[in-house]
C-alpha atoms as a printed R data frame, in Angstrom:
    type eleno elety resid chain resno      x      y      z
1   ATOM     1    CA   UNK     A     1 37.206 17.518 21.655
2   ATOM     2    CA   UNK     A     2 33.547 16.751 22.280
3   ATOM     3    CA   UNK     A     3 32.884 13.056 21.515
4   ATOM     4    CA   UNK     A     4 30.152 11.988 19.126
5   ATOM     5    CA   UNK     A     5 27.201 10.167 20.703
6   ATOM     6    CA   UNK     A     6 25.420  8.813 17.634
7   ATOM     7    CA   UNK     A     7 22.392 10.962 18.495
8   ATOM     8    CA   UNK     A     8 22.187 12.430 14.996
9   ATOM     9    CA   UNK     A     9 22.205  9.063 13.186
10  ATOM    10    CA   UNK     A    10 19.620  9.176 10.396
11  ATOM    11    CA   UNK     A    11 18.793 12.848 11.011
12  ATOM    12    CA   UNK     A    12 18.747 15.273  8.096
13  ATOM    13    CA   UNK     A    13 20.760 18.463  8.567
14  ATOM    14    CA   UNK     A    14 20.271 21.279  6.028
15  ATOM    15    CA   UNK     A    15 23.317 23.598  6.104
16  ATOM    16    CA   UNK     A    16 23.758 26.761  4.042
17  ATOM    17    CA   UNK     A    17 27.309 27.651  3.035
18  ATOM    18    CA   UNK     A    18 28.522 24.124  3.841
19  ATOM    19    CA   UNK     A    19 31.069 23.767  1.053
20  ATOM    20    CA   UNK     A    20 33.898 25.007  3.292
21  ATOM    21    CA   UNK     A    21 34.848 26.537  6.626
22  ATOM    22    CA   UNK     A    22 32.485 26.514  9.586
23  ATOM    23    CA   UNK     A    23 29.535 25.101  7.641
24  ATOM    24    CA   UNK     A    24 31.535 22.113  6.431
25  ATOM    25    CA   UNK     A    25 32.991 21.519  9.922
26  ATOM    26    CA   UNK     A    26 29.469 21.305 11.399
27  ATOM    27    CA   UNK     A    27 28.494 18.963  8.553
28  ATOM    28    CA   UNK     A    28 31.445 16.625  9.165
29  ATOM    29    CA   UNK     A    29 30.738 16.490 12.906
30  ATOM    30    CA   UNK     A    30 27.135 15.417 12.254
31  ATOM    31    CA   UNK     A    31 28.260 13.019  9.499
32  ATOM    32    CA   UNK     A    32 30.317 11.061 12.028
33  ATOM    33    CA   UNK     A    33 27.003 10.123 13.684
34  ATOM    34    CA   UNK     A    34 25.661  8.929 10.348
35  ATOM    35    CA   UNK     A    35 23.539 12.009  9.621
36  ATOM    36    CA   UNK     A    36 22.194 13.043  6.224
37  ATOM    37    CA   UNK     A    37 23.698 16.373  5.172
38  ATOM    38    CA   UNK     A    38 22.164 18.747  2.642
39  ATOM    39    CA   UNK     A    39 24.998 20.973  1.377
40  ATOM    40    CA   UNK     A    40 23.144 24.120  0.296
41  ATOM    41    CA   UNK     A    41 25.845 26.351 -1.180
42  ATOM    42    CA   UNK     A    42 26.629 28.073 -4.445
43  ATOM    43    CA   UNK     A    43 30.231 26.972 -4.992
44  ATOM    44    CA   UNK     A    44 30.460 24.469 -7.834
45  ATOM    45    CA   UNK     A    45 33.981 25.407 -8.951
46  ATOM    46    CA   UNK     A    46 36.958 25.894 -6.659
47  ATOM    47    CA   UNK     A    47 38.056 29.478 -5.973
48  ATOM    48    CA   UNK     A    48 41.815 30.218 -6.291
49  ATOM    49    CA   UNK     A    49 41.990 31.355 -2.648
50  ATOM    50    CA   UNK     A    50 38.980 29.504 -1.212
51  ATOM    51    CA   UNK     A    51 39.226 25.789 -1.905
52  ATOM    52    CA   UNK     A    52 36.216 23.492 -1.732
53  ATOM    53    CA   UNK     A    53 32.955 22.992 -3.605
54  ATOM    54    CA   UNK     A    54 29.620 21.381 -2.765
55  ATOM    55    CA   UNK     A    55 30.907 18.235 -4.486
56  ATOM    56    CA   UNK     A    56 34.233 17.964 -2.615
57  ATOM    57    CA   UNK     A    57 32.336 18.623  0.634
58  ATOM    58    CA   UNK     A    58 29.929 15.796 -0.258
59  ATOM    59    CA   UNK     A    59 32.855 13.392 -0.729
60  ATOM    60    CA   UNK     A    60 34.288 14.311  2.680
61  ATOM    61    CA   UNK     A    61 30.895 13.949  4.378
62  ATOM    62    CA   UNK     A    62 30.351 10.481  2.953
63  ATOM    63    CA   UNK     A    63 33.904  9.470  3.870
64  ATOM    64    CA   UNK     A    64 33.131 10.561  7.457
65  ATOM    65    CA   UNK     A    65 30.106  8.265  7.608
66  ATOM    66    CA   UNK     A    66 27.227 10.467  6.512
67  ATOM    67    CA   UNK     A    67 25.041 10.686  3.436
68  ATOM    68    CA   UNK     A    68 25.334 13.847  1.344
69  ATOM    69    CA   UNK     A    69 23.079 15.776 -0.997
70  ATOM    70    CA   UNK     A    70 24.916 18.652 -2.708
71  ATOM    71    CA   UNK     A    71 22.527 21.368 -3.875
72  ATOM    72    CA   UNK     A    72 23.393 24.534 -5.780
73  ATOM    73    CA   UNK     A    73 21.834 27.229 -3.602
74  ATOM    74    CA   UNK     A    74 22.358 30.974 -3.584
75  ATOM    75    CA   UNK     A    75 20.298 31.959 -0.532
76  ATOM    76    CA   UNK     A    76 19.325 35.199 -2.304
77  ATOM    77    CA   UNK     A    77 17.249 33.061 -4.700
78  ATOM    78    CA   UNK     A    78 14.036 31.823 -3.065
79  ATOM    79    CA   UNK     A    79 13.387 29.294 -5.829
80  ATOM    80    CA   UNK     A    80 16.801 27.678 -5.371
81  ATOM    81    CA   UNK     A    81 16.137 27.408 -1.623
82  ATOM    82    CA   UNK     A    82 12.718 25.824 -2.198
83  ATOM    83    CA   UNK     A    83 14.106 23.401 -4.794
84  ATOM    84    CA   UNK     A    84 16.842 22.247 -2.389
85  ATOM    85    CA   UNK     A    85 14.335 21.742  0.427
86  ATOM    86    CA   UNK     A    86 12.113 19.719 -1.933
87  ATOM    87    CA   UNK     A    87 15.075 17.536 -3.008
88  ATOM    88    CA   UNK     A    88 16.092 17.019  0.622
89  ATOM    89    CA   UNK     A    89 12.629 15.872  1.653
90  ATOM    90    CA   UNK     A    90 12.349 13.643 -1.410
91  ATOM    91    CA   UNK     A    91 15.733 11.977 -0.759
92  ATOM    92    CA   UNK     A    92 15.800 11.791  3.035
93  ATOM    93    CA   UNK     A    93 12.116 12.027  4.018
94  ATOM    94    CA   UNK     A    94 12.249 15.287  5.975
95  ATOM    95    CA   UNK     A    95 14.434 17.911  7.656
96  ATOM    96    CA   UNK     A    96 15.449 17.776 11.329
97  ATOM    97    CA   UNK     A    97 18.010 20.565 11.687
98  ATOM    98    CA   UNK     A    98 18.634 23.792  9.782
99  ATOM    99    CA   UNK     A    99 21.953 25.639 10.105
100 ATOM   100    CA   UNK     A   100 21.912 29.161  8.670
101 ATOM   101    CA   UNK     A   101 25.634 29.603  8.141
102 ATOM   102    CA   UNK     A   102 25.874 31.372  4.736
103 ATOM   103    CA   UNK     A   103 27.093 34.928  5.231
104 ATOM   104    CA   UNK     A   104 28.653 37.891  3.437
105 ATOM   105    CA   UNK     A   105 31.065 40.227  5.205
106 ATOM   106    CA   UNK     A   106 32.549 43.676  4.639
107 ATOM   107    CA   UNK     A   107 34.157 45.348  7.650
108 ATOM   108    CA   UNK     A   108 33.932 48.813  6.136
109 ATOM   109    CA   UNK     A   109 32.445 52.041  7.427
110 ATOM   110    CA   UNK     A   110 29.364 53.739  6.008
111 ATOM   111    CA   UNK     A   111 30.999 55.919  3.350
112 ATOM   112    CA   UNK     A   112 33.298 53.142  2.167
113 ATOM   113    CA   UNK     A   113 30.677 50.388  1.811
114 ATOM   114    CA   UNK     A   114 29.354 50.303 -1.776
115 ATOM   115    CA   UNK     A   115 25.589 49.922 -2.136
116 ATOM   116    CA   UNK     A   116 26.152 46.655 -3.993
117 ATOM   117    CA   UNK     A   117 27.959 45.278 -0.938
118 ATOM   118    CA   UNK     A   118 25.246 46.538  1.434
119 ATOM   119    CA   UNK     A   119 22.623 44.769 -0.690
120 ATOM   120    CA   UNK     A   120 24.699 41.559 -0.720
121 ATOM   121    CA   UNK     A   121 25.058 41.455  3.079
122 ATOM   122    CA   UNK     A   122 21.387 42.221  3.706
123 ATOM   123    CA   UNK     A   123 20.268 39.698  1.078
124 ATOM   124    CA   UNK     A   124 22.534 36.836  2.153
125 ATOM   125    CA   UNK     A   125 22.666 37.317  5.913
126 ATOM   126    CA   UNK     A   126 19.235 38.570  6.954
127 ATOM   127    CA   UNK     A   127 16.946 37.799  4.015
128 ATOM   128    CA   UNK     A   128 18.659 34.494  3.176
129 ATOM   129    CA   UNK     A   129 18.345 33.287  6.766
130 ATOM   130    CA   UNK     A   130 14.693 34.316  6.903
131 ATOM   131    CA   UNK     A   131 13.742 32.643  3.598
132 ATOM   132    CA   UNK     A   132 15.660 29.419  4.285
133 ATOM   133    CA   UNK     A   133 14.045 29.161  7.717
134 ATOM   134    CA   UNK     A   134 10.622 29.800  6.213
135 ATOM   135    CA   UNK     A   135 11.118 27.022  3.645
136 ATOM   136    CA   UNK     A   136 12.330 24.478  6.220
137 ATOM   137    CA   UNK     A   137  9.907 25.214  9.079
138 ATOM   138    CA   UNK     A   138  6.955 23.124  7.771
139 ATOM   139    CA   UNK     A   139  9.220 20.058  7.774
140 ATOM   140    CA   UNK     A   140 11.032 20.931 11.008
141 ATOM   141    CA   UNK     A   141  7.648 21.005 12.740
142 ATOM   142    CA   UNK     A   142  7.306 17.287 11.981
143 ATOM   143    CA   UNK     A   143 10.700 16.400 13.473
144 ATOM   144    CA   UNK     A   144 11.341 15.130 16.992
145 ATOM   145    CA   UNK     A   145 14.672 17.038 17.064
146 ATOM   146    CA   UNK     A   146 13.645 20.261 15.286
147 ATOM   147    CA   UNK     A   147 16.471 22.781 15.612
148 ATOM   148    CA   UNK     A   148 17.305 25.987 13.766
149 ATOM   149    CA   UNK     A   149 20.803 27.317 14.452
150 ATOM   150    CA   UNK     A   150 21.919 30.706 13.117
151 ATOM   151    CA   UNK     A   151 25.613 31.597 13.104
152 ATOM   152    CA   UNK     A   152 25.074 35.116 14.415
153 ATOM   153    CA   UNK     A   153 26.067 37.259 17.415
154 ATOM   154    CA   UNK     A   154 24.273 38.128 20.644
155 ATOM   155    CA   UNK     A   155 22.174 41.280 20.262
156 ATOM   156    CA   UNK     A   156 24.270 43.996 21.875
157 ATOM   157    CA   UNK     A   157 23.343 47.628 21.185
158 ATOM   158    CA   UNK     A   158 26.664 49.026 22.330
159 ATOM   159    CA   UNK     A   159 27.601 51.498 19.531
160 ATOM   160    CA   UNK     A   160 31.128 50.038 19.307
161 ATOM   161    CA   UNK     A   161 29.721 47.051 17.383
162 ATOM   162    CA   UNK     A   162 28.164 49.389 14.792
163 ATOM   163    CA   UNK     A   163 30.619 52.243 14.526
164 ATOM   164    CA   UNK     A   164 33.221 50.751 12.192
165 ATOM   165    CA   UNK     A   165 31.047 48.374 10.120
166 ATOM   166    CA   UNK     A   166 27.433 49.482 10.465
167 ATOM   167    CA   UNK     A   167 26.040 47.614  7.431
168 ATOM   168    CA   UNK     A   168 27.659 44.303  8.394
169 ATOM   169    CA   UNK     A   169 26.429 44.517 11.989
170 ATOM   170    CA   UNK     A   170 22.877 45.306 10.849
171 ATOM   171    CA   UNK     A   171 22.934 42.325  8.471
172 ATOM   172    CA   UNK     A   172 24.238 39.910 11.122
173 ATOM   173    CA   UNK     A   173 21.886 41.268 13.768
174 ATOM   174    CA   UNK     A   174 19.069 40.572 11.314
175 ATOM   175    CA   UNK     A   175 19.968 36.889 11.634
176 ATOM   176    CA   UNK     A   176 19.936 37.245 15.425
177 ATOM   177    CA   UNK     A   177 16.522 38.907 15.342
178 ATOM   178    CA   UNK     A   178 15.242 35.902 13.392
179 ATOM   179    CA   UNK     A   179 16.280 33.867 16.446
180 ATOM   180    CA   UNK     A   180 14.493 36.257 18.772
181 ATOM   181    CA   UNK     A   181 11.238 36.181 16.792
182 ATOM   182    CA   UNK     A   182 11.110 32.589 15.589
183 ATOM   183    CA   UNK     A   183 12.088 31.114 18.960
184 ATOM   184    CA   UNK     A   184  8.972 32.691 20.438
185 ATOM   185    CA   UNK     A   185  6.760 32.029 17.419
186 ATOM   186    CA   UNK     A   186  7.577 28.308 17.315
187 ATOM   187    CA   UNK     A   187  8.145 27.712 21.021
188 ATOM   188    CA   UNK     A   188  7.416 24.064 21.875
189 ATOM   189    CA   UNK     A   189  7.721 23.026 18.223
190 ATOM   190    CA   UNK     A   190 11.182 24.100 17.074
191 ATOM   191    CA   UNK     A   191 14.262 25.157 19.039
192 ATOM   192    CA   UNK     A   192 15.762 28.310 17.505
193 ATOM   193    CA   UNK     A   193 19.165 29.488 18.737
194 ATOM   194    CA   UNK     A   194 22.232 31.499 17.718
195 ATOM   195    CA   UNK     A   195 25.874 30.461 18.031
196 ATOM   196    CA   UNK     A   196 28.857 32.834 18.006
197 ATOM   197    CA   UNK     A   197 32.571 32.319 18.717
198 ATOM   198    CA   UNK     A   198 34.376 33.916 21.631
199 ATOM   199    CA   UNK     A   199 37.533 34.180 19.503
200 ATOM   200    CA   UNK     A   200 38.296 34.608 15.828
201 ATOM   201    CA   UNK     A   201 37.929 31.318 13.926
202 ATOM   202    CA   UNK     A   202 40.532 30.288 11.369
203 ATOM   203    CA   UNK     A   203 39.083 29.717  7.898
204 ATOM   204    CA   UNK     A   204 40.309 30.445  4.373
205 ATOM   205    CA   UNK     A   205 38.072 33.535  4.426
206 ATOM   206    CA   UNK     A   206 39.809 34.737  7.599
207 ATOM   207    CA   UNK     A   207 43.165 34.344  5.829
208 ATOM   208    CA   UNK     A   208 41.873 36.631  3.065
209 ATOM   209    CA   UNK     A   209 40.628 39.198  5.593
210 ATOM   210    CA   UNK     A   210 43.500 39.053  8.037
211 ATOM   211    CA   UNK     A   211 46.452 38.121  5.874
212 ATOM   212    CA   UNK     A   212 49.250 35.650  6.498
213 ATOM   213    CA   UNK     A   213 49.863 34.803 10.139
214 ATOM   214    CA   UNK     A   214 46.380 35.676 11.402
215 ATOM   215    CA   UNK     A   215 45.773 31.997 12.223
216 ATOM   216    CA   UNK     A   216 48.069 32.151 15.267
217 ATOM   217    CA   UNK     A   217 45.420 34.218 17.056
218 ATOM   218    CA   UNK     A   218 42.491 32.039 15.993
219 ATOM   219    CA   UNK     A   219 40.819 28.835 17.044
220 ATOM   220    CA   UNK     A   220 40.015 25.953 14.698
221 ATOM   221    CA   UNK     A   221 36.569 25.445 13.176
222 ATOM   222    CA   UNK     A   222 36.290 22.336 15.381
223 ATOM   223    CA   UNK     A   223 35.197 24.451 18.352
224 ATOM   224    CA   UNK     A   224 32.142 25.737 16.461
225 ATOM   225    CA   UNK     A   225 31.322 22.227 15.230
226 ATOM   226    CA   UNK     A   226 31.502 20.847 18.771
227 ATOM   227    CA   UNK     A   227 29.393 23.718 20.156
228 ATOM   228    CA   UNK     A   228 26.762 23.250 17.430
229 ATOM   229    CA   UNK     A   229 26.656 19.502 18.137
230 ATOM   230    CA   UNK     A   230 26.128 20.240 21.821
231 ATOM   231    CA   UNK     A   231 23.131 22.438 20.938
232 ATOM   232    CA   UNK     A   232 21.626 19.789 18.630
233 ATOM   233    CA   UNK     A   233 21.659 17.304 21.531
234 ATOM   234    CA   UNK     A   234 19.455 19.564 23.623
235 ATOM   235    CA   UNK     A   235 15.632 19.337 23.747
236 ATOM   236    CA   UNK     A   236 13.266 21.689 21.898
237 ATOM   237    CA   UNK     A   237 12.783 23.575 25.150
238 ATOM   238    CA   UNK     A   238 16.332 24.916 24.746
239 ATOM   239    CA   UNK     A   239 15.366 27.867 22.573
240 ATOM   240    CA   UNK     A   240 15.903 31.597 22.150
241 ATOM   241    CA   UNK     A   241 19.501 31.396 23.359
242 ATOM   242    CA   UNK     A   242 22.505 33.352 22.076
243 ATOM   243    CA   UNK     A   243 25.209 30.809 22.756
244 ATOM   244    CA   UNK     A   244 28.945 31.514 22.935
245 ATOM   245    CA   UNK     A   245 30.944 28.448 21.823
246 ATOM   246    CA   UNK     A   246 33.316 28.364 24.796
247 ATOM   247    CA   UNK     A   247 30.540 28.754 27.356
248 ATOM   248    CA   UNK     A   248 28.463 25.787 26.192
249 ATOM   249    CA   UNK     A   249 31.540 23.570 25.902
250 ATOM   250    CA   UNK     A   250 32.521 24.448 29.471
251 ATOM   251    CA   UNK     A   251 29.092 23.128 30.461
252 ATOM   252    CA   UNK     A   252 29.981 19.921 28.597
253 ATOM   253    CA   UNK     A   253 33.062 19.583 30.788
254 ATOM   254    CA   UNK     A   254 35.675 20.855 28.341
255 ATOM   255    CA   UNK     A   255 38.459 22.511 30.342
256 ATOM   256    CA   UNK     A   256 41.425 22.563 27.980
257 ATOM   257    CA   UNK     A   257 40.617 24.990 25.158
258 ATOM   258    CA   UNK     A   258 44.184 24.846 23.907
259 ATOM   259    CA   UNK     A   259 43.087 21.794 21.882
260 ATOM   260    CA   UNK     A   260 41.109 24.179 19.682
261 ATOM   261    CA   UNK     A   261 43.907 26.728 19.234
262 ATOM   262    CA   UNK     A   262 45.615 26.872 15.856
263 ATOM   263    CA   UNK     A   263 48.768 27.783 17.757
264 ATOM   264    CA   UNK     A   264 48.691 25.996 21.149
265 ATOM   265    CA   UNK     A   265 49.673 28.278 23.992
266 ATOM   266    CA   UNK     A   266 48.618 31.443 22.206
267 ATOM   267    CA   UNK     A   267 46.012 33.549 23.994
268 ATOM   268    CA   UNK     A   268 43.300 34.458 21.461
269 ATOM   269    CA   UNK     A   269 43.207 38.243 21.170
270 ATOM   270    CA   UNK     A   270 39.470 38.161 20.464
271 ATOM   271    CA   UNK     A   271 38.727 36.784 23.915
272 ATOM   272    CA   UNK     A   272 36.759 38.978 26.273
273 ATOM   273    CA   UNK     A   273 38.899 40.104 29.143
274 ATOM   274    CA   UNK     A   274 38.029 41.616 32.485
275 ATOM   275    CA   UNK     A   275 39.675 45.012 32.829
276 ATOM   276    CA   UNK     A   276 42.739 44.846 35.029
277 ATOM   277    CA   UNK     A   277 43.773 47.679 37.323
278 ATOM   278    CA   UNK     A   278 46.724 49.524 35.814
279 ATOM   279    CA   UNK     A   279 49.748 50.654 37.835
280 ATOM   280    CA   UNK     A   280 49.858 54.405 38.250
281 ATOM   281    CA   UNK     A   281 53.217 54.863 36.548
282 ATOM   282    CA   UNK     A   282 53.383 52.194 33.857
283 ATOM   283    CA   UNK     A   283 55.961 53.331 31.254
284 ATOM   284    CA   UNK     A   284 53.787 53.063 28.113
285 ATOM   285    CA   UNK     A   285 55.270 56.146 26.502
286 ATOM   286    CA   UNK     A   286 58.760 54.706 26.402
287 ATOM   287    CA   UNK     A   287 57.545 51.591 24.563
288 ATOM   288    CA   UNK     A   288 55.595 53.702 22.059
289 ATOM   289    CA   UNK     A   289 58.549 56.008 21.484
290 ATOM   290    CA   UNK     A   290 60.869 53.024 21.018
291 ATOM   291    CA   UNK     A   291 58.412 51.455 18.547
292 ATOM   292    CA   UNK     A   292 58.341 54.629 16.456
293 ATOM   293    CA   UNK     A   293 62.150 54.826 16.590
294 ATOM   294    CA   UNK     A   294 62.375 51.334 15.063
295 ATOM   295    CA   UNK     A   295 59.683 52.225 12.521
296 ATOM   296    CA   UNK     A   296 61.704 55.303 11.526
297 ATOM   297    CA   UNK     A   297 64.843 53.208 11.027
298 ATOM   298    CA   UNK     A   298 62.874 50.884  8.738
299 ATOM   299    CA   UNK     A   299 61.688 53.623  6.376
300 ATOM   300    CA   UNK     A   300 62.992 54.017  2.848
301 ATOM   301    CA   UNK     A   301 62.042 55.663 -0.439
302 ATOM   302    CA   UNK     A   302 60.772 52.280 -1.664
303 ATOM   303    CA   UNK     A   303 58.463 51.897  1.343
304 ATOM   304    CA   UNK     A   304 57.100 55.406  0.827
305 ATOM   305    CA   UNK     A   305 56.620 54.842 -2.894
306 ATOM   306    CA   UNK     A   306 54.792 51.547 -2.280
307 ATOM   307    CA   UNK     A   307 52.524 52.935  0.472
308 ATOM   308    CA   UNK     A   308 51.668 56.576 -0.316
309 ATOM   309    CA   UNK     A   309 49.668 57.267  2.821
310 ATOM   310    CA   UNK     A   310 49.773 59.291  6.039
311 ATOM   311    CA   UNK     A   311 48.736 57.518  9.243
312 ATOM   312    CA   UNK     A   312 47.705 59.176 12.490
313 ATOM   313    CA   UNK     A   313 47.555 57.241 15.767
314 ATOM   314    CA   UNK     A   314 45.357 58.336 18.677
315 ATOM   315    CA   UNK     A   315 46.693 56.328 21.600
316 ATOM   316    CA   UNK     A   316 44.689 56.152 24.813
317 ATOM   317    CA   UNK     A   317 45.892 55.495 28.327
318 ATOM   318    CA   UNK     A   318 47.868 57.365 30.916
319 ATOM   319    CA   UNK     A   319 50.781 57.936 28.524
320 ATOM   320    CA   UNK     A   320 48.789 58.095 25.322
321 ATOM   321    CA   UNK     A   321 48.769 60.854 22.759
322 ATOM   322    CA   UNK     A   322 48.807 61.633 19.045
323 ATOM   323    CA   UNK     A   323 51.538 60.271 16.759
324 ATOM   324    CA   UNK     A   324 51.908 60.141 12.990
325 ATOM   325    CA   UNK     A   325 53.616 58.053 10.342
326 ATOM   326    CA   UNK     A   326 54.068 59.879  7.010
327 ATOM   327    CA   UNK     A   327 54.630 57.395  4.197
328 ATOM   328    CA   UNK     A   328 53.700 59.818  1.442
329 ATOM   329    CA   UNK     A   329 56.324 62.569  1.477
330 ATOM   330    CA   UNK     A   330 60.103 62.453  0.977
331 ATOM   331    CA   UNK     A   331 61.716 59.394  2.571
332 ATOM   332    CA   UNK     A   332 59.005 59.081  5.205
333 ATOM   333    CA   UNK     A   333 58.826 60.568  8.681
334 ATOM   334    CA   UNK     A   334 57.405 59.770 12.101
335 ATOM   335    CA   UNK     A   335 56.712 62.027 15.025
336 ATOM   336    CA   UNK     A   336 54.683 63.042 18.047
337 ATOM   337    CA   UNK     A   337 51.621 65.190 17.350
338 ATOM   338    CA   UNK     A   338 49.525 65.607 14.219
339 ATOM   339    CA   UNK     A   339 51.045 65.291 10.718
340 ATOM   340    CA   UNK     A   340 51.602 68.450  8.634
341 ATOM   341    CA   UNK     A   341 49.252 67.117  5.927
342 ATOM   342    CA   UNK     A   342 45.816 65.594  6.509
343 ATOM   343    CA   UNK     A   343 45.988 61.917  7.550
344 ATOM   344    CA   UNK     A   344 44.553 59.315  5.154
345 ATOM   345    CA   UNK     A   345 43.943 56.900  8.028
346 ATOM   346    CA   UNK     A   346 43.350 57.584 11.739
347 ATOM   347    CA   UNK     A   347 43.793 54.634 14.078
348 ATOM   348    CA   UNK     A   348 42.624 54.766 17.695
349 ATOM   349    CA   UNK     A   349 43.722 52.199 20.271
350 ATOM   350    CA   UNK     A   350 45.460 51.754 23.611
351 ATOM   351    CA   UNK     A   351 49.218 52.173 23.909
352 ATOM   352    CA   UNK     A   352 49.582 48.513 24.953
353 ATOM   353    CA   UNK     A   353 47.677 47.236 21.905
354 ATOM   354    CA   UNK     A   354 49.630 49.597 19.624
355 ATOM   355    CA   UNK     A   355 52.931 48.080 20.731
356 ATOM   356    CA   UNK     A   356 51.504 44.545 20.440
357 ATOM   357    CA   UNK     A   357 50.235 45.304 16.923
358 ATOM   358    CA   UNK     A   358 53.558 46.601 15.630
359 ATOM   359    CA   UNK     A   359 55.483 43.735 17.245
360 ATOM   360    CA   UNK     A   360 53.258 41.090 15.620
361 ATOM   361    CA   UNK     A   361 51.560 39.930 18.821
362 ATOM   362    CA   UNK     A   362 48.198 41.362 17.740
363 ATOM   363    CA   UNK     A   363 46.966 41.176 14.156
364 ATOM   364    CA   UNK     A   364 45.290 44.413 12.981
365 ATOM   365    CA   UNK     A   365 42.270 42.489 11.621
366 ATOM   366    CA   UNK     A   366 41.688 40.751 14.955
367 ATOM   367    CA   UNK     A   367 42.192 44.031 16.830
368 ATOM   368    CA   UNK     A   368 39.679 45.741 14.546
369 ATOM   369    CA   UNK     A   369 37.029 43.011 14.739
370 ATOM   370    CA   UNK     A   370 37.291 42.820 18.525
371 ATOM   371    CA   UNK     A   371 36.888 46.576 18.951
372 ATOM   372    CA   UNK     A   372 40.435 47.149 20.204
373 ATOM   373    CA   UNK     A   373 41.300 49.121 17.077
374 ATOM   374    CA   UNK     A   374 39.101 51.864 15.586
375 ATOM   375    CA   UNK     A   375 39.845 53.000 12.040
376 ATOM   376    CA   UNK     A   376 38.703 56.147 10.241
377 ATOM   377    CA   UNK     A   377 39.593 56.828  6.640
378 ATOM   378    CA   UNK     A   378 40.782 54.682  3.753
379 ATOM   379    CA   UNK     A   379 40.540 50.969  4.689
380 ATOM   380    CA   UNK     A   380 42.675 49.873  1.722
381 ATOM   381    CA   UNK     A   381 45.515 52.083  2.969
382 ATOM   382    CA   UNK     A   382 45.018 50.744  6.489
383 ATOM   383    CA   UNK     A   383 45.574 47.215  5.154
384 ATOM   384    CA   UNK     A   384 48.768 48.375  3.401
385 ATOM   385    CA   UNK     A   385 50.236 49.320  6.774
386 ATOM   386    CA   UNK     A   386 50.069 45.670  7.894
387 ATOM   387    CA   UNK     A   387 52.674 44.712  5.272
388 ATOM   388    CA   UNK     A   388 55.093 47.231  6.771
389 ATOM   389    CA   UNK     A   389 54.428 45.848 10.247
390 ATOM   390    CA   UNK     A   390 55.273 42.330  9.064
391 ATOM   391    CA   UNK     A   391 58.683 43.584  7.889
392 ATOM   392    CA   UNK     A   392 59.443 45.048 11.306
393 ATOM   393    CA   UNK     A   393 58.133 42.278 13.570
394 ATOM   394    CA   UNK     A   394 61.536 40.664 14.046
395 ATOM   395    CA   UNK     A   395 62.991 43.945 15.270
396 ATOM   396    CA   UNK     A   396 60.262 44.818 17.761
């Protein structure tokens, strides 16, 4: 882990969405230096599946050595943002670092993303980041440290990042475009950068998205906290960068990234990989056929009744092809080719990743978010399939 240097002692860090997860991890890292933390989040009562409030976060921050100011802030509300900034300046005398962490997510395609959800993502991610930055900038200009850090991805116009979740990508890229514009606008005065993980990060929200067991393919929030801390140590001239957590920590001399893994020894599936040359006669088809044989043996009337969906798999690679899994009719069937009735869900992926997914070595959520799995059709029914996979993992 990256050691604390004491550099942030007495600094005031304003963090949106800091009541839990990544935001709180960044707050606790800075608190160990003796920093002042403004917890700008809207959670005042604990959620059944997402523990933590601005008040419990404040207790942890002060226990770690920092000073905390919990503020009820929904970043969609400009007045709440301005009030929190005013309270921060009144209590701590200024603002040195802003972390735009608050975010809303829906990994759904265009037709399956309700307008209300589109509005939420645009309002929280893009607009919230813009307004919070705007409110903090006059005070950041007066700071010797002066950093804005947005938790958003590098701007990559490859259509694969838009195809399956267009609204979400637009909303997150809005945060990244704030980096692009503000870094240039305030060059020499404020450092403005983005930070994004190379792998999936394990949080309570990820558990909700990915289901039980997803954590084995994730890294801990500590890696983001360490990467953010590394950025805060840099001068104002370090600006306009889209930083990947692993890359900046390698520059810090970190070599063993297993310390950040939830499950040491596991290779994060989200990690970018260089394409490897494939042998000319690799027997993918046999593994796929064997997987479907085991799936067929696992079918029952109860499974069909509980699922009520037809899945089609478009598998790429030398031995790829079209397969189907009918969990809507009779006792369920599997086969090569297209199903007799229209598929509710079409999944496209490589034969290798298909076998990994059904054997539990690759979580569908991680495969989807990393672009290894493309999904067309009903997302709710796609999620149902994961439960069936979990039942078969021990046999595959």
